[in-house]
Amino acid sequence: MTETAHRLPVDETIDLLRAELDRLAPAEREAKAVELLSVLGRAKAAEASSALPPVEEPGTGRAPLLICDWATDLGLDGTTQQLGITMAPGPTRVSKTADATGHSLLSSGHVGADILHVPAGSGFAPHTHPGDHLLFVLAGTGTISVAGEIVQTRPGQVYMVEGALTHAVGAVTDHMILAVGAPHRPLDSPERQELTAYAALLGDLGRITCRICDIAGSSGEELAANGCPHSPHRFG
């Protein structure tokens, strides 16, 4: 005997369903039959899906540990740890930039880290991107432009801008950044960033101020005309 007290035999179940359908009006019977077929179809699909092994995207397989070198250990100088950073372009050009390059460090398929190299005078034009990025300044001075301000960045700093908020990153000197983001997109993916209009950088009064030069304007061209070399309008 394979059936239990908690389960109806198949034949009895079918008879009960048939009786329930027969007592309904024709229109209701048809609607209820379609509903039952839909339930059976979903159950069958779920059963088939659970029998298959999980599918992983290429390169996103999970490992117990992901580890890599991003700097050279130069030892201790007293109580100060010395790290060596290679100031060289990376092998991959960053999508939607003219000169920025980099190399990927780690990615779980969701969170990941990359080293970025931005030549002096170049940068990332005003943009947004999926998720937020933590940007660790490793070498060289740069700029971050957001919400009506252009601010200088330097080695030893880390900063973050909400991905949905238009911002731009520039290089005053050759600039190296460790970028950690989630969700992570490959350096050359067109989905890594979405370019926006320069006007999205302006503040509430429709102006942008360079905190390095102490110069304000209503556009990048106006800043440049007044002697400011840091406006990201030239990165587009």
Coordinates of C-alpha atoms in Angstrom, one line a residue, residues 1 57 69 75 80 98-99 114 134 153 165 177 203 207:
M1 CA 0.0 0.0 0.0
E57 CA 27.8 32.5 -15.9
D69 CA 48.3 41.0 -5.4
G75 CA 58.4 46.3 4.1
T80 CA 54.8 52.7 8.5
A98 CA 39.3 58.1 -24.2
D99 CA 42.4 57.1 -22.3
D114 CA 39.7 46.8 -10.5
L134 CA 34.4 52.8 -3.4
T153 CA 41.7 63.9 -4.4
L165 CA 24.2 60.5 -8.9
I177 CA 42.7 54.2 -8.4
G203 CA 24.5 72.6 -8.2
R207 CA 26.7 76.5 -11.3

